[in-house]
PDB file of C-alpha atoms in Angstrom:
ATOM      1  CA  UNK A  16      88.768  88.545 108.963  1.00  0.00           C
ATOM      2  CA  UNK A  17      85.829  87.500 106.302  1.00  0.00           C
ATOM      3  CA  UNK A  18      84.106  90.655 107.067  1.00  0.00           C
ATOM      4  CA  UNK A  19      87.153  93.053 107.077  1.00  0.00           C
ATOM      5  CA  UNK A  20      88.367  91.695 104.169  1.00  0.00           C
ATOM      6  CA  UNK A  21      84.895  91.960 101.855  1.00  0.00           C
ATOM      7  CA  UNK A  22      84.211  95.124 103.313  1.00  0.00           C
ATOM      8  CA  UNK A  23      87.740  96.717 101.994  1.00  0.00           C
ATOM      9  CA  UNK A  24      86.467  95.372  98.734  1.00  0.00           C
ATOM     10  CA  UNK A  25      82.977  96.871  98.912  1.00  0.00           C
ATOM     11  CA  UNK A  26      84.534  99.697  99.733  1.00  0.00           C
ATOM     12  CA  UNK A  27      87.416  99.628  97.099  1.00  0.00           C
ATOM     13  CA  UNK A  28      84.947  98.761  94.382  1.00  0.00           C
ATOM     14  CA  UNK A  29      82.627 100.909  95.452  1.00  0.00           C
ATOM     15  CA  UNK A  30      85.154 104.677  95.776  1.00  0.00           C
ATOM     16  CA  UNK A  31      86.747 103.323  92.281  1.00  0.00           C
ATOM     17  CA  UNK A  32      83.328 103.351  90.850  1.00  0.00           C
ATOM     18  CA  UNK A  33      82.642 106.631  92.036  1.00  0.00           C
ATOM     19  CA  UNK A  34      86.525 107.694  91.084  1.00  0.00           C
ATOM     20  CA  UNK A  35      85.690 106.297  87.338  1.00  0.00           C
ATOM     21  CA  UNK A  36      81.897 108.129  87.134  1.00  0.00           C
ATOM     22  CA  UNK A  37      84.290 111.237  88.340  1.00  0.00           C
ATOM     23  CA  UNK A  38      86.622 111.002  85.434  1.00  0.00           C
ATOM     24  CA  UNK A  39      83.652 110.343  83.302  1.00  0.00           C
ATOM     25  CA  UNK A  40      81.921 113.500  84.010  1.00  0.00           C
ATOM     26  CA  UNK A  41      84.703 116.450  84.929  1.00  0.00           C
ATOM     27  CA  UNK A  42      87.665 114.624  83.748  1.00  0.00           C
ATOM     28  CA  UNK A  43      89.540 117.604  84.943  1.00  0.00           C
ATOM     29  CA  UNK A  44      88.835 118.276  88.052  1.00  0.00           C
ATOM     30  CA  UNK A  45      89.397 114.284  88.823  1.00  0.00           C
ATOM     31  CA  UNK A  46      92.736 114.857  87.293  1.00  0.00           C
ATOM     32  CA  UNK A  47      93.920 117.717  89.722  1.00  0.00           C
ATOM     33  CA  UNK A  48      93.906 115.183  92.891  1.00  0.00           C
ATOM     34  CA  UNK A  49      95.642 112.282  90.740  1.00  0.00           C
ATOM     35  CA  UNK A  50      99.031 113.527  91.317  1.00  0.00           C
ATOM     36  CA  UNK A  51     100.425 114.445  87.866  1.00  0.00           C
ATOM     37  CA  UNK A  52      99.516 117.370  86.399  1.00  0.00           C
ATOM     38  CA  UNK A  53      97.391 117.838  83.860  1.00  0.00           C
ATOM     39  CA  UNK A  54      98.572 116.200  80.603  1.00  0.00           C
ATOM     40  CA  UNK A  55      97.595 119.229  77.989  1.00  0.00           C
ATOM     41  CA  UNK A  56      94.774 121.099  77.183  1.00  0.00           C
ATOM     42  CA  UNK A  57      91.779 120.661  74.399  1.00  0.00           C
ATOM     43  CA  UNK A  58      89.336 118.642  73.637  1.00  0.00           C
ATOM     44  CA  UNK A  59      91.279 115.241  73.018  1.00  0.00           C
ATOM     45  CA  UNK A  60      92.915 115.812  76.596  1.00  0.00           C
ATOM     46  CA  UNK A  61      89.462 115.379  78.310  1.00  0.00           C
ATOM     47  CA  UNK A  62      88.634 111.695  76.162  1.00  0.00           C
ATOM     48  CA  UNK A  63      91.813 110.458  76.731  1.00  0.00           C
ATOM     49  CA  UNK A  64      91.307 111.254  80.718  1.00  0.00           C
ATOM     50  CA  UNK A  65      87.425 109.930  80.394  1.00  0.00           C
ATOM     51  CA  UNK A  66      89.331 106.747  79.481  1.00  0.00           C
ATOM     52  CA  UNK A  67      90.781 106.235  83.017  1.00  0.00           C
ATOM     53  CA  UNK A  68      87.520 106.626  84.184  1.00  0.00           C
ATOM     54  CA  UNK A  69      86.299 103.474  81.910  1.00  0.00           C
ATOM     55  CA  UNK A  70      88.805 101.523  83.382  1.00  0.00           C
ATOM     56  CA  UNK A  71      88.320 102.578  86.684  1.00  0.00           C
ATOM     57  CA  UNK A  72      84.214 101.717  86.300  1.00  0.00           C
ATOM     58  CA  UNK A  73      84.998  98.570  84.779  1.00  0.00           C
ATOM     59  CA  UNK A  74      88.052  97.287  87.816  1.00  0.00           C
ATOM     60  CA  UNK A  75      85.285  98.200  90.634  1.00  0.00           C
ATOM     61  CA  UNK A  76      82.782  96.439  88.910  1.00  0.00           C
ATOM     62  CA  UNK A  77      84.481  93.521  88.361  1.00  0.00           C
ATOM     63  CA  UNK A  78      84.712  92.986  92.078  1.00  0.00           C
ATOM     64  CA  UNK A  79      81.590  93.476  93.197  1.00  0.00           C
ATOM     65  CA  UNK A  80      80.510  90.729  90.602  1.00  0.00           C
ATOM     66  CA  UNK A  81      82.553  88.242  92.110  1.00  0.00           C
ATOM     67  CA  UNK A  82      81.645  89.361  95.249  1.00  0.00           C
ATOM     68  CA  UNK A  83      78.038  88.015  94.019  1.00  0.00           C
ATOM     69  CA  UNK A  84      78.350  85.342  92.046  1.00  0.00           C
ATOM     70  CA  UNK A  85      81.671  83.985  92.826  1.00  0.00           C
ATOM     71  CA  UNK A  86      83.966  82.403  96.208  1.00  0.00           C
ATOM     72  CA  UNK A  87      85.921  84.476  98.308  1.00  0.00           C
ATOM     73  CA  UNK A  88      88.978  83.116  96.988  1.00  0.00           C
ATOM     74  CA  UNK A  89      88.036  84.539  93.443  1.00  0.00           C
ATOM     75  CA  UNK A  90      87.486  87.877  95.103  1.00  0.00           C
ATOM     76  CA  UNK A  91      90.717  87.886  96.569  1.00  0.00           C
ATOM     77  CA  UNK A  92      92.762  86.735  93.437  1.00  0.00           C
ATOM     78  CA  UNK A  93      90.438  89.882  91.814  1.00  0.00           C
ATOM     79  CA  UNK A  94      91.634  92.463  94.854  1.00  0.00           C
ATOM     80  CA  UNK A  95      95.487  91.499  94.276  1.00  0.00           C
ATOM     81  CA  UNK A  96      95.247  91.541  90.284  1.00  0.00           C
ATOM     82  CA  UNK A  97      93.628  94.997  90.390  1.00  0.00           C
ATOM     83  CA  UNK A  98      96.078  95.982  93.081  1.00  0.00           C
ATOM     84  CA  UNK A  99      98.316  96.388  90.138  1.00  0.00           C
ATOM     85  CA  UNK A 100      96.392  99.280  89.414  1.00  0.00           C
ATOM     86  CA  UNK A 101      96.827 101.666  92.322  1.00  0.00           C
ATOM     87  CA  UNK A 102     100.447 100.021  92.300  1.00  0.00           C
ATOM     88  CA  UNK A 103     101.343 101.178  88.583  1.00  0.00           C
ATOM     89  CA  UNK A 104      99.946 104.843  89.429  1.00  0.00           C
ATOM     90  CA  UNK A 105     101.960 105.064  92.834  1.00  0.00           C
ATOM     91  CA  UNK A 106     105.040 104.070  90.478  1.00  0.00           C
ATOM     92  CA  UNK A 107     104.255 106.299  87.334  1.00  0.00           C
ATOM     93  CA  UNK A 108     103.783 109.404  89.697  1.00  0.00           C
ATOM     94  CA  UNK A 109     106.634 109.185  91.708  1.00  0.00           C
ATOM     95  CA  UNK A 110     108.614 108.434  88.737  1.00  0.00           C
ATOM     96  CA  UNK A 111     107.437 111.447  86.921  1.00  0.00           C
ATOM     97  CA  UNK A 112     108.323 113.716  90.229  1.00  0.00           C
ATOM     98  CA  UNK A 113     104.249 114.147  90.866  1.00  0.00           C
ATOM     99  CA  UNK A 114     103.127 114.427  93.590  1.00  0.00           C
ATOM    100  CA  UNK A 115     104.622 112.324  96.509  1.00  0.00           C
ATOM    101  CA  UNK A 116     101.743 113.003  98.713  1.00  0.00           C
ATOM    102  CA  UNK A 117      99.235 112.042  96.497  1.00  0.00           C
ATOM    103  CA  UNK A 118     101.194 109.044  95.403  1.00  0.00           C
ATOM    104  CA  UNK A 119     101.585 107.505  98.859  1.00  0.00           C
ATOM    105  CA  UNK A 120      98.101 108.670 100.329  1.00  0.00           C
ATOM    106  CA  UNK A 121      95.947 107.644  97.557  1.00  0.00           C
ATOM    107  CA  UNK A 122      97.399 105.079  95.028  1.00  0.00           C
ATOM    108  CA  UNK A 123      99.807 103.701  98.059  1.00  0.00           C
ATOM    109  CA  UNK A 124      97.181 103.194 100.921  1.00  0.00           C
ATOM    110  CA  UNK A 125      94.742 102.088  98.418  1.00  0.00           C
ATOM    111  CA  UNK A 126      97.281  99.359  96.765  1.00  0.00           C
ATOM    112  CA  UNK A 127      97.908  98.239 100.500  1.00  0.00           C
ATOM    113  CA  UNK A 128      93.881  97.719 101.467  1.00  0.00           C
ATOM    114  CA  UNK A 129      93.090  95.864  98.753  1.00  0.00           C
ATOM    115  CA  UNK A 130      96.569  93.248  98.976  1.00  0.00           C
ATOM    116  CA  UNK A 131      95.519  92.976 103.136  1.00  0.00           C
ATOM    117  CA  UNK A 132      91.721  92.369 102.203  1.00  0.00           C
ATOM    118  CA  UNK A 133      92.753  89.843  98.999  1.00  0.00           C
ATOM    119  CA  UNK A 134      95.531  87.749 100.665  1.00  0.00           C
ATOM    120  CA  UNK A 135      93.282  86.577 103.743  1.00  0.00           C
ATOM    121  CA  UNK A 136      91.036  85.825 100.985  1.00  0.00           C
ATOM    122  CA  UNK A 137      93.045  84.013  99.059  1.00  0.00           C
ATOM    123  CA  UNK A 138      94.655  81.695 101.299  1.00  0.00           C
ATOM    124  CA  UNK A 139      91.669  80.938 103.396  1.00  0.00           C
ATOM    125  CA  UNK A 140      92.330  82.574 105.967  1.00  0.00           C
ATOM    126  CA  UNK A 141      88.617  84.810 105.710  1.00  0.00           C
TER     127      UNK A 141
END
């Protein structure tokens, strides 16, 4: 379970870091496969989408420092706090009448790997 569990967040930190360097770079074709559509066009559009990419850098590499420098336990309480996340987007897109699809497949199955790799984790169980 150790293995499965640090994996899912190597490879959760590791696709969010990528997601966030996305958003960085072509903040609008990132936006296209979020499930919302795009907020507005001009200039101030594309910073305030570059910000999700920020946070998205900065969640990812928060777990992989714990995954170095800190217990498994710590990496699992990380996992389930950024779970929130992939949770919040799943809710805000399905509340806005985005993209269902999108909502479930990405944000949902995401929000679900990292809560089954963090609460082994957590409780000791990995």
């Amino acid at each position: 379970m150790y293995w499965f569990s640090m994996s899912a967040a190597l490879l959760v930190s590791i696709g969010i870091i990528a997601i966030g360097a996305m958003y960085l770079a072509r903040p609008a074709t990132a936006m296209r496969s979020f499930g919302l559509p795009l907020p507005g066009d001009g200039e101030s559009t594309m910073w305030w989408l570059r910000l999700k990419g920020v946070r998205d850098i900065a969640a990812g590499l928060l777990v992989l420092a714990l995954m170095l420098r800190g217990t498994a336990q710590i990496v699992g309480i990380a996992l389930l706090v950024d779970a929130l996340i992939p949770l919040g987007d799943m809710s805000l897109i399905l509340g806005a009448k985005g993209s269902t699809r999108a909502a479930l497949s990405i944000h949902g199955v995401t929000a679900l790997l990292m809560i089954a790799a963090g609460i082994p984790l957590v409780m000791g169980l990995a």
